[in-house]
Amino acid sequence: MAPIPQSNVDVLIVGAGPAGLMLALWLSRLGVVTRIIDKRTDKVFSGQADGLASLDKMTFSPTKLCFRFQARSLEILDSFGIGDRVWKEANQMFEVSFWNPNPDGRIQRNSRVSNNVAGLSRFTECVLHQGRMEKFFLDGIAASYPHPATPTHQIKVERMVIPTSLSIDETRVDDEDAYPLTITLQNLTEEEATPTQRLSNLSDGLFRSNLANDDIPQMIENSGGRKDVREEIIRAKYVVGCDGAHSWTRKNLGKDFEMHGEMTDYIWGVLDIVPITNFPDIRNRCMIHSESSGSLMIIPRENKMVRLYIQLTEVSPNGGRIDRSLITQEAIFKAAQKIISPYKLDYHYCDWWTAYQIGQRVGDKFDKLNRVFLAGDAVHTHSPKAGQGMNVSMQDTYNLGWKLGLVCKKVLRREVLSTYELERKQIAKELIAFDHKFSRLFSGRPAKDILDETGVSMEEFSNAFNMSHLFTSGLGVNYQPSPLVSKPAEHRIVKTDLEVKADQVAAYDSAQSTLYLAKNCIPGMRFPSFQVIAHSSAQHWQLHHKMPSDGRFRLVVFSGDISQPTRQSLVNDLGSWLSTDLLPKYPTIALSPGSEPHAGTMKFMPDRSPSIIDVLLIHTAKRSDVEMLRDLHHVYHPFDPKLGWDYDKVFVDEESYHHGNGRAYEGYGVDPEEGALVIVRPDGYVGLLASLERKGWEEVAKWFRGVLRTV
Amino acid sequence: MAPIPQSNVDVLIVGAGPAGLMLALWLSRLGVVTRIIDKRTDKVFSGQADGLASLDKMTFSPTKLCFRFQARSLEILDSFGIGDRVWKEANQMFEVSFWNPNPDGRIQRNSRVSNNVAGLSRFTECVLHQGRMEKFFLDGIAASYPHPATPTHQIKVERMVIPTSLSIDETRVDDEDAYPLTITLQNLTEEEATPTQRLSNLSDGLFRSNLANDDIPQMIENSGGRKDVREEIIRAKYVVGCDGAHSWTRKNLGKDFEMHGEMTDYIWGVLDIVPITNFPDIRNRCMIHSESSGSLMIIPRENKMVRLYIQLTEVSPNGGRIDRSLITQEAIFKAAQKIISPYKLDYHYCDWWTAYQIGQRVGDKFDKLNRVFLAGDAVHTHSPKAGQGMNVSMQDTYNLGWKLGLVCKKVLRREVLSTYELERKQIAKELIAFDHKFSRLFSGRPAKDILDETGVSMEEFSNAFNMSHLFTSGLGVNYQPSPLVSKPAEHRIVKTDLEVKADQVAAYDSAQSTLYLAKNCIPGMRFPSFQVIAHSSAQHWQLHHKMPSDGRFRLVVFSGDISQPTRQSLVNDLGSWLSTDLLPKYPTIALSPGSEPHAGTMKFMPDRSPSIIDVLLIHTAKRSDVEMLRDLHHVYHPFDPKLGWDYDKVFVDEESYHHGNGRAYEGYGVDPEEGALVIVRPDGYVGLLASLERKGWEEVAKWFRGVLRTV
């Protein structure tokens, strides 16, 4: 028998859903040696996604999910150069209608309002097929490597592979050069990777719903008897379990990692169809509460499809197990027809269906020894109706990815990894609380009148919905104080059930933010984007487009009017200090070809790796009053011996030729007379606000000292 | 010896440059049996375009052109779903600087102004590598077919193929079912398709410049001695020569088709480099007139590249042949350094170089018997510096493509083909006149003072530049009266040297436009785009996005306030008339999957082919005051038995939730009290303006009678 192959990787990702793929994308951009495995054999049916759906055949596939994208998720995807592809193909939802029973018990439109808060982001909520999203992720990963790709470590998703054991050598977890984790992988055959459940019933929409059982034990058992089972041993620095609600990784970490929460009696069905209906708001997002047949949510999708979430009032667990045979495509459709009557609803084409039981569960621990991490459904589950699952999961690993990557690259202090649980557990708890409240309000029977105490007030429901926009857009995320988020300790959100880890992290309150300097840049929240004008070319840019996810920290210098001599010399003194005192202390970072996603396709990579700290200058002088090369310190236009000066670091807050005025200073809340320095983390969250004057430089220096390793 | 293969095609396209590819794209969308051949073996070096350029190796390829896109070209590409890809990757140029000699003879910045006229289009001038553009065209052609593609007639570019004979059976040119053209094709080997000139000097940038000779005779000669030469005979309904300045097709049509014009003594070089320079405006478009070293134009390109057009004052034909050995990369670069001094200019990476002699030539005849057509450089050549060549060439076949396609489909009257020469020759003449004037102003020596009569006044030059924006954006195109353009005969632009063909076309002035009804929709000019709101979903759209290049004519109904009962019943009476009297007279048209480029990727095609006339309604009622399905005639929301109602034909002119107010009625110049009917041709040009009242319906009926065949 051949020996079992063994190898080392920096990071092993278990599970290639949105959380796993986002992590792989980050690590591909950072050039970290990574593998990503997935148990599934089922490929998303992307043949259809790329072309024509046959209307005469139900092309059923159990993995044809659709995703709802929050504004923040789109910003994140855009920072990798794939957001615009989602935005172009997805259906954007601008309006939501509330339909409630009128006094006769018939549903009627109660109100129609905006589905988003205007001005928060350049994106709004939108919906797209999972197959497309997976393709964009894989394209994004491929774009990280030179073309034609030659490196041995290019990340590829390895399918039909499961982990069968995981052990941690606890004596070596603090050794940065060690590979303290040992994982055994097993390759499955096509047949083994296909659960019996699926084989027996090709159109069972409940496969992969939370009404289905864990299928990994079955897979292991299936392959157990096989003689030629192919195994592999991997030694890893880090393992991240993105392996869903039945997470094998989590189960392997023991009892401390069990999830807590509760299931409800509410069962909902999901139907993706091309509807044939006279219901007037079918292309709006709708919340329909019928008098006594349950509730229905309409989510218009790309092209002509519509997703319906349908409350199944006639199926109930009654405290025990659910009779899954009652839940069929036909039963779900009949329930929808009942809720939406007297309007007619029919369809010729159904793309997908499933059902789930509403419940919320969250884990206490998101990592073990900062070596094994859990993300996405592996640590928090809830109902899909709020459209948060994919977004929060993806944002878990968006938070974790750069931290892991920069620790592997020996740029970031290893202690910073503790901020993953600190930051993301809080979000998971908020999500669970939101879902708990929202799903009960939506599944409840509408109150007949003010005296009907067991019914749900329709006013309360629509208020709750309207209040939730900031949260559901993902833009309300506000991380707690830590070395990465410099703000007063009293800003810490102390939840009784939340272990605040910040105090364990060294030097956590060393740097101090001066909050009033940039009123709309809140440490711990995402740095917003406004339009600015490139000094060198007069082109308008969203500032986010100059802050791609390439692993670099950004120091944004709001300098005010640099045509004034004193201001110009202050800014140039800052330039000297940066290039002499600060930047040389810290490592450089090799950029990947994917790291300039908004610079077109043909790339010239710099001859020398740039500093881990990227300096951007936003001024308010008249463009014609300043000559960039002549008047500004070279830190604001770095020179490369083969590419010349960099013309892409200095911007003006002024009117564009054809695209209005971004009013960036106003948007960021910076007074041009005063100016400001803002540190933005590699994931786009604000780390520090400091003065443009010398005292601010010291805070900047302190902040980086608490976070980065020196060279 | 095996018999020579023979086959029939509707259209044979000779040449796969921008003109040929645009035509192939159109015909792919219309499902016309088409072949496209190209003599070249040289593939554009797209490996680099997709990835990393090595800075240490000049990856020279003789076909690495870059293209400048006019706003109108981008609108056209966007109507096929590929405009946004250009827009994203290209460098957009917003500003232009004029540098002239100061009294000491040193160049200095004279002025900096907008490079485009604001508000004309949602696009502005931009620059991109040819390889990307070719890829987008090929992707656009592939998107025309269902996936996985199965039809036998999918258009693919056939390379290394040349035509060797073309004959016309003139007795059959008026028979719509005939294939009166016979063409012999010959397949070349890789070696034969590579001219000796190229083999001998891999870095000769003059290959394909207008200083190079025609290479087809050499190719034919090369292959002449071969025994196993592979030939093929094609019988075609139409042949279109898009085969460049040395057009084989044109030469084959005889003496009547020779081009007329003149060459100048001005020789210019072109360099595509990543510049290393302290010249402050290197990321702006610049026009530099040096005192006595000639002129230089800077065109900043995507990523860090810059294109330089450099006047070569030291090379001159002196009335005879040019000594090509004097024109080298080094000589061109030295000339640039001289013009731009005292600023320093250097480079490490050169992407491409060439040179050309300024001259303008145009053909008298653009078609033979409406069976063989010429387009692009095959009928008009001029200097590349104005950035018009690719645009005008592409727009030639954008004009021709739908006409040819719909004639092949027996939708359009064959006589309409005469409008190709009528419309495009006028544009070619305007282009030649513009280039003649502009290139002389730019190549001339700057006047020292007002008394210097042989010098060029810098004021005159910059005025001429500023006046040219409407022309150079492509948005000034204004076609003459014809059956396709209903406007008063006095609007005909009679140029002494222009044969006006309009009178030869049957029924040309039957329909009458009422011009004041839509002041900014000029018959013969492109129908502009403004933002409107979808009635069904509140989503904002550019109206152009609802008018894709799918071969359909559009009847745009500007209805005003349809919440007023009299207006609503007028609009519904119009709906009845359309669905009973007008639409049934004319054919339906099968849509291709590519025909909804803005509807996302997954497509559901309608069960029934829609009418060749697509009806769009733009109203000004409050959205909430009108229920589309209840209040409007079904012609405004056509029903499909498998897809339900069409929700995508009714729009409102109102404020969007997040994207401002499009003010479409104001933009189009329509008074909501009066309303208007506008016929838009399949290429987006205005055909007719008519009243919303019954008398307008008659004009609409007359217009279509003059253009379409009835069923």
PDB file of C-alpha atoms in Angstrom, chain A residues 470-651:
ATOM      1  CA  LEU A 470     -29.568  50.058   9.065  1.00  0.00           C
ATOM      2  CA  PHE A 471     -29.075  46.585  10.501  1.00  0.00           C
ATOM      3  CA  THR A 472     -30.224  44.622   7.464  1.00  0.00           C
ATOM      4  CA  SER A 473     -28.097  46.705   5.091  1.00  0.00           C
ATOM      5  CA  GLY A 474     -25.038  45.557   7.050  1.00  0.00           C
ATOM      6  CA  LEU A 475     -23.989  49.175   7.441  1.00  0.00           C
ATOM      7  CA  GLY A 476     -24.907  49.354  11.103  1.00  0.00           C
ATOM      8  CA  VAL A 477     -22.063  47.049  12.155  1.00  0.00           C
ATOM      9  CA  ASN A 478     -20.085  48.774  14.886  1.00  0.00           C
ATOM     10  CA  TYR A 479     -17.155  46.837  16.312  1.00  0.00           C
ATOM     11  CA  GLN A 480     -16.071  47.200  19.912  1.00  0.00           C
ATOM     12  CA  PRO A 481     -12.960  48.918  21.260  1.00  0.00           C
ATOM     13  CA  SER A 482      -9.784  46.875  20.735  1.00  0.00           C
ATOM     14  CA  PRO A 483      -6.302  47.513  19.396  1.00  0.00           C
ATOM     15  CA  LEU A 484      -7.960  47.612  15.969  1.00  0.00           C
ATOM     16  CA  VAL A 485     -10.676  50.038  16.999  1.00  0.00           C
ATOM     17  CA  SER A 486      -9.496  53.000  18.953  1.00  0.00           C
ATOM     18  CA  LYS A 487     -12.403  54.543  20.784  1.00  0.00           C
ATOM     19  CA  PRO A 488     -13.350  55.272  24.375  1.00  0.00           C
ATOM     20  CA  ALA A 489     -13.919  52.187  26.521  1.00  0.00           C
ATOM     21  CA  GLU A 490     -17.413  53.414  27.376  1.00  0.00           C
ATOM     22  CA  HIS A 491     -18.360  52.786  23.749  1.00  0.00           C
ATOM     23  CA  ARG A 492     -18.036  49.111  24.513  1.00  0.00           C
ATOM     24  CA  ILE A 493     -21.344  47.369  24.040  1.00  0.00           C
ATOM     25  CA  VAL A 494     -21.524  45.180  27.106  1.00  0.00           C
ATOM     26  CA  LYS A 495     -24.067  42.475  26.696  1.00  0.00           C
ATOM     27  CA  THR A 496     -24.556  40.337  29.801  1.00  0.00           C
ATOM     28  CA  ASP A 497     -23.973  37.169  27.842  1.00  0.00           C
ATOM     29  CA  LEU A 498     -21.023  38.439  25.899  1.00  0.00           C
ATOM     30  CA  GLU A 499     -17.481  37.759  27.019  1.00  0.00           C
ATOM     31  CA  VAL A 500     -15.584  40.872  26.222  1.00  0.00           C
ATOM     32  CA  LYS A 501     -12.163  39.756  25.190  1.00  0.00           C
ATOM     33  CA  ALA A 502     -10.724  43.169  24.585  1.00  0.00           C
ATOM     34  CA  ASP A 503      -8.999  43.393  27.923  1.00  0.00           C
ATOM     35  CA  GLN A 504      -6.998  40.280  27.156  1.00  0.00           C
ATOM     36  CA  VAL A 505      -5.452  41.940  24.144  1.00  0.00           C
ATOM     37  CA  ALA A 506      -2.183  43.704  24.806  1.00  0.00           C
ATOM     38  CA  ALA A 507      -1.927  47.475  24.593  1.00  0.00           C
ATOM     39  CA  TYR A 508      -5.567  47.733  23.667  1.00  0.00           C
ATOM     40  CA  ASP A 509      -6.139  51.351  24.652  1.00  0.00           C
ATOM     41  CA  SER A 510      -2.834  52.838  23.791  1.00  0.00           C
ATOM     42  CA  ALA A 511      -3.922  55.033  20.857  1.00  0.00           C
ATOM     43  CA  GLN A 512      -6.695  57.577  21.349  1.00  0.00           C
ATOM     44  CA  SER A 513      -9.163  58.715  18.705  1.00  0.00           C
ATOM     45  CA  THR A 514     -10.288  62.339  18.553  1.00  0.00           C
ATOM     46  CA  LEU A 515     -13.837  61.632  17.521  1.00  0.00           C
ATOM     47  CA  TYR A 516     -15.046  65.072  16.482  1.00  0.00           C
ATOM     48  CA  LEU A 517     -12.493  65.390  13.670  1.00  0.00           C
ATOM     49  CA  ALA A 518     -14.448  63.235  11.251  1.00  0.00           C
ATOM     50  CA  LYS A 519     -17.975  63.110  12.525  1.00  0.00           C
ATOM     51  CA  ASN A 520     -19.203  60.485  10.063  1.00  0.00           C
ATOM     52  CA  CYS A 521     -16.220  58.178  10.429  1.00  0.00           C
ATOM     53  CA  ILE A 522     -16.982  56.149  13.551  1.00  0.00           C
ATOM     54  CA  PRO A 523     -14.179  53.916  14.829  1.00  0.00           C
ATOM     55  CA  GLY A 524     -15.479  50.358  14.485  1.00  0.00           C
ATOM     56  CA  MET A 525     -17.858  51.220  11.638  1.00  0.00           C
ATOM     57  CA  ARG A 526     -17.089  50.985   7.951  1.00  0.00           C
ATOM     58  CA  PHE A 527     -15.362  54.001   6.410  1.00  0.00           C
ATOM     59  CA  PRO A 528     -17.988  55.357   4.004  1.00  0.00           C
ATOM     60  CA  SER A 529     -17.415  56.202   0.347  1.00  0.00           C
ATOM     61  CA  PHE A 530     -17.877  59.532  -1.375  1.00  0.00           C
ATOM     62  CA  GLN A 531     -16.916  60.763  -4.788  1.00  0.00           C
ATOM     63  CA  VAL A 532     -13.564  62.507  -5.097  1.00  0.00           C
ATOM     64  CA  ILE A 533     -11.647  63.772  -8.128  1.00  0.00           C
ATOM     65  CA  ALA A 534      -8.226  62.427  -9.093  1.00  0.00           C
ATOM     66  CA  HIS A 535      -5.781  65.325  -8.937  1.00  0.00           C
ATOM     67  CA  SER A 536      -3.804  64.052 -11.917  1.00  0.00           C
ATOM     68  CA  SER A 537      -6.617  63.318 -14.376  1.00  0.00           C
ATOM     69  CA  ALA A 538      -9.840  64.996 -13.185  1.00  0.00           C
ATOM     70  CA  GLN A 539     -11.531  61.603 -13.179  1.00  0.00           C
ATOM     71  CA  HIS A 540     -14.218  61.102 -10.542  1.00  0.00           C
ATOM     72  CA  TRP A 541     -13.843  58.063  -8.299  1.00  0.00           C
ATOM     73  CA  GLN A 542     -15.702  56.563  -5.395  1.00  0.00           C
ATOM     74  CA  LEU A 543     -13.007  56.693  -2.731  1.00  0.00           C
ATOM     75  CA  HIS A 544     -13.776  53.022  -1.991  1.00  0.00           C
ATOM     76  CA  HIS A 545     -12.433  52.220  -5.458  1.00  0.00           C
ATOM     77  CA  LYS A 546      -9.034  53.456  -4.320  1.00  0.00           C
ATOM     78  CA  MET A 547      -9.168  51.268  -1.205  1.00  0.00           C
ATOM     79  CA  PRO A 548      -9.365  47.725  -2.610  1.00  0.00           C
ATOM     80  CA  SER A 549      -9.042  44.627  -0.452  1.00  0.00           C
ATOM     81  CA  ASP A 550      -5.326  44.113  -1.007  1.00  0.00           C
ATOM     82  CA  GLY A 551      -4.322  43.633   2.629  1.00  0.00           C
ATOM     83  CA  ARG A 552      -3.083  47.177   3.182  1.00  0.00           C
ATOM     84  CA  PHE A 553      -3.984  49.570   5.950  1.00  0.00           C
ATOM     85  CA  ARG A 554      -4.816  53.046   4.761  1.00  0.00           C
ATOM     86  CA  LEU A 555      -3.854  56.357   6.236  1.00  0.00           C
ATOM     87  CA  VAL A 556      -6.286  58.859   4.772  1.00  0.00           C
ATOM     88  CA  VAL A 557      -4.932  62.396   5.078  1.00  0.00           C
ATOM     89  CA  PHE A 558      -7.709  64.987   5.010  1.00  0.00           C
ATOM     90  CA  SER A 559      -5.429  67.947   4.493  1.00  0.00           C
ATOM     91  CA  GLY A 560      -7.805  70.835   3.718  1.00  0.00           C
ATOM     92  CA  ASP A 561      -6.494  73.563   1.430  1.00  0.00           C
ATOM     93  CA  ILE A 562      -2.892  72.726   0.553  1.00  0.00           C
ATOM     94  CA  SER A 563      -2.536  75.797  -1.640  1.00  0.00           C
ATOM     95  CA  GLN A 564      -2.085  77.681   1.647  1.00  0.00           C
ATOM     96  CA  PRO A 565       1.661  77.681   2.388  1.00  0.00           C
ATOM     97  CA  THR A 566       1.419  76.775   6.077  1.00  0.00           C
ATOM     98  CA  ARG A 567      -0.931  73.895   5.362  1.00  0.00           C
ATOM     99  CA  GLN A 568       1.223  72.724   2.493  1.00  0.00           C
ATOM    100  CA  SER A 569       4.305  72.647   4.655  1.00  0.00           C
ATOM    101  CA  LEU A 570       2.468  70.821   7.467  1.00  0.00           C
ATOM    102  CA  VAL A 571       1.371  68.188   4.985  1.00  0.00           C
ATOM    103  CA  ASN A 572       4.872  67.903   3.568  1.00  0.00           C
ATOM    104  CA  ASP A 573       6.332  67.627   7.080  1.00  0.00           C
ATOM    105  CA  LEU A 574       3.878  64.815   7.687  1.00  0.00           C
ATOM    106  CA  GLY A 575       5.134  63.307   4.438  1.00  0.00           C
ATOM    107  CA  SER A 576       8.732  63.416   5.638  1.00  0.00           C
ATOM    108  CA  TRP A 577       7.781  61.898   8.975  1.00  0.00           C
ATOM    109  CA  LEU A 578       5.851  59.129   7.284  1.00  0.00           C
ATOM    110  CA  SER A 579       8.603  58.257   4.854  1.00  0.00           C
ATOM    111  CA  THR A 580      11.415  58.543   7.395  1.00  0.00           C
ATOM    112  CA  ASP A 581       9.936  57.496  10.739  1.00  0.00           C
ATOM    113  CA  LEU A 582       6.781  55.484  10.276  1.00  0.00           C
ATOM    114  CA  LEU A 583       6.723  53.484   7.042  1.00  0.00           C
ATOM    115  CA  PRO A 584      10.273  52.063   7.261  1.00  0.00           C
ATOM    116  CA  LYS A 585       9.362  50.402  10.600  1.00  0.00           C
ATOM    117  CA  TYR A 586       6.839  48.086   9.016  1.00  0.00           C
ATOM    118  CA  PRO A 587       6.942  45.383   6.370  1.00  0.00           C
ATOM    119  CA  THR A 588       6.178  45.802   2.705  1.00  0.00           C
ATOM    120  CA  ILE A 589       3.564  43.587   1.108  1.00  0.00           C
ATOM    121  CA  ALA A 590       3.634  41.901  -2.275  1.00  0.00           C
ATOM    122  CA  LEU A 591       0.560  42.904  -4.238  1.00  0.00           C
ATOM    123  CA  SER A 592      -1.343  40.386  -6.299  1.00  0.00           C
ATOM    124  CA  PRO A 593      -2.557  41.190  -9.828  1.00  0.00           C
ATOM    125  CA  GLY A 594      -6.084  41.131  -8.414  1.00  0.00           C
ATOM    126  CA  SER A 595      -5.309  43.880  -5.958  1.00  0.00           C
ATOM    127  CA  GLU A 596      -6.181  46.726  -8.320  1.00  0.00           C
ATOM    128  CA  PRO A 597      -9.616  45.551  -9.385  1.00  0.00           C
ATOM    129  CA  HIS A 598     -10.666  48.963 -10.666  1.00  0.00           C
ATOM    130  CA  ALA A 599      -7.611  49.633 -12.811  1.00  0.00           C
ATOM    131  CA  GLY A 600      -8.729  47.685 -15.865  1.00  0.00           C
ATOM    132  CA  THR A 601      -7.525  44.274 -16.879  1.00  0.00           C
ATOM    133  CA  MET A 602      -3.992  44.768 -18.073  1.00  0.00           C
ATOM    134  CA  LYS A 603      -1.810  45.214 -15.029  1.00  0.00           C
ATOM    135  CA  PHE A 604       1.686  46.442 -14.407  1.00  0.00           C
ATOM    136  CA  MET A 605       2.870  45.372 -10.991  1.00  0.00           C
ATOM    137  CA  PRO A 606       5.299  47.667  -9.183  1.00  0.00           C
ATOM    138  CA  ASP A 607       8.926  46.715  -9.214  1.00  0.00           C
ATOM    139  CA  ARG A 608       9.116  47.011  -5.428  1.00  0.00           C
ATOM    140  CA  SER A 609       6.552  45.864  -2.869  1.00  0.00           C
ATOM    141  CA  PRO A 610       4.809  48.848  -1.293  1.00  0.00           C
ATOM    142  CA  SER A 611       4.498  49.530   2.425  1.00  0.00           C
ATOM    143  CA  ILE A 612       1.737  47.792   4.350  1.00  0.00           C
ATOM    144  CA  ILE A 613       0.466  51.340   4.997  1.00  0.00           C
ATOM    145  CA  ASP A 614      -1.014  53.050   1.941  1.00  0.00           C
ATOM    146  CA  VAL A 615      -1.173  56.854   2.158  1.00  0.00           C
ATOM    147  CA  LEU A 616      -4.058  58.681   0.419  1.00  0.00           C
ATOM    148  CA  LEU A 617      -4.340  62.457   0.375  1.00  0.00           C
ATOM    149  CA  ILE A 618      -7.706  64.222  -0.019  1.00  0.00           C
ATOM    150  CA  HIS A 619      -7.368  67.991  -0.260  1.00  0.00           C
ATOM    151  CA  THR A 620      -9.660  70.950  -0.860  1.00  0.00           C
ATOM    152  CA  ALA A 621      -7.376  73.292  -2.803  1.00  0.00           C
ATOM    153  CA  LYS A 622      -8.288  74.208  -6.356  1.00  0.00           C
ATOM    154  CA  ARG A 623      -6.773  71.547  -8.573  1.00  0.00           C
ATOM    155  CA  SER A 624      -5.130  74.170 -10.740  1.00  0.00           C
ATOM    156  CA  ASP A 625      -3.423  75.791  -7.726  1.00  0.00           C
ATOM    157  CA  VAL A 626      -1.342  72.741  -6.874  1.00  0.00           C
ATOM    158  CA  GLU A 627       1.169  70.897  -9.066  1.00  0.00           C
ATOM    159  CA  MET A 628       1.361  67.469  -7.542  1.00  0.00           C
ATOM    160  CA  LEU A 629       4.949  66.541  -8.411  1.00  0.00           C
ATOM    161  CA  ARG A 630       6.309  69.991  -7.686  1.00  0.00           C
ATOM    162  CA  ASP A 631       4.410  70.908  -4.533  1.00  0.00           C
ATOM    163  CA  LEU A 632       3.891  67.670  -2.631  1.00  0.00           C
ATOM    164  CA  HIS A 633       6.226  65.332  -0.745  1.00  0.00           C
ATOM    165  CA  HIS A 634       6.982  62.140  -2.660  1.00  0.00           C
ATOM    166  CA  VAL A 635       5.177  59.973  -0.120  1.00  0.00           C
ATOM    167  CA  TYR A 636       1.996  61.209  -1.848  1.00  0.00           C
ATOM    168  CA  HIS A 637       3.209  60.115  -5.301  1.00  0.00           C
ATOM    169  CA  PRO A 638       5.644  57.224  -4.734  1.00  0.00           C
ATOM    170  CA  PHE A 639       8.215  56.600  -7.419  1.00  0.00           C
ATOM    171  CA  ASP A 640       8.847  53.228  -9.039  1.00  0.00           C
ATOM    172  CA  PRO A 641      11.958  52.873 -11.199  1.00  0.00           C
ATOM    173  CA  LYS A 642      10.058  51.101 -13.982  1.00  0.00           C
ATOM    174  CA  LEU A 643       6.608  52.647 -13.687  1.00  0.00           C
ATOM    175  CA  GLY A 644       7.469  56.233 -12.831  1.00  0.00           C
ATOM    176  CA  TRP A 645       5.452  58.288 -10.366  1.00  0.00           C
ATOM    177  CA  ASP A 646       2.206  57.000  -8.912  1.00  0.00           C
ATOM    178  CA  TYR A 647      -0.531  59.451  -9.950  1.00  0.00           C
ATOM    179  CA  ASP A 648      -3.282  57.717  -8.043  1.00  0.00           C
ATOM    180  CA  LYS A 649      -2.895  58.766  -4.415  1.00  0.00           C
ATOM    181  CA  VAL A 650      -3.952  62.434  -4.390  1.00  0.00           C
ATOM    182  CA  PHE A 651      -7.589  63.477  -4.695  1.00  0.00           C
TER     183      PHE A 651
END
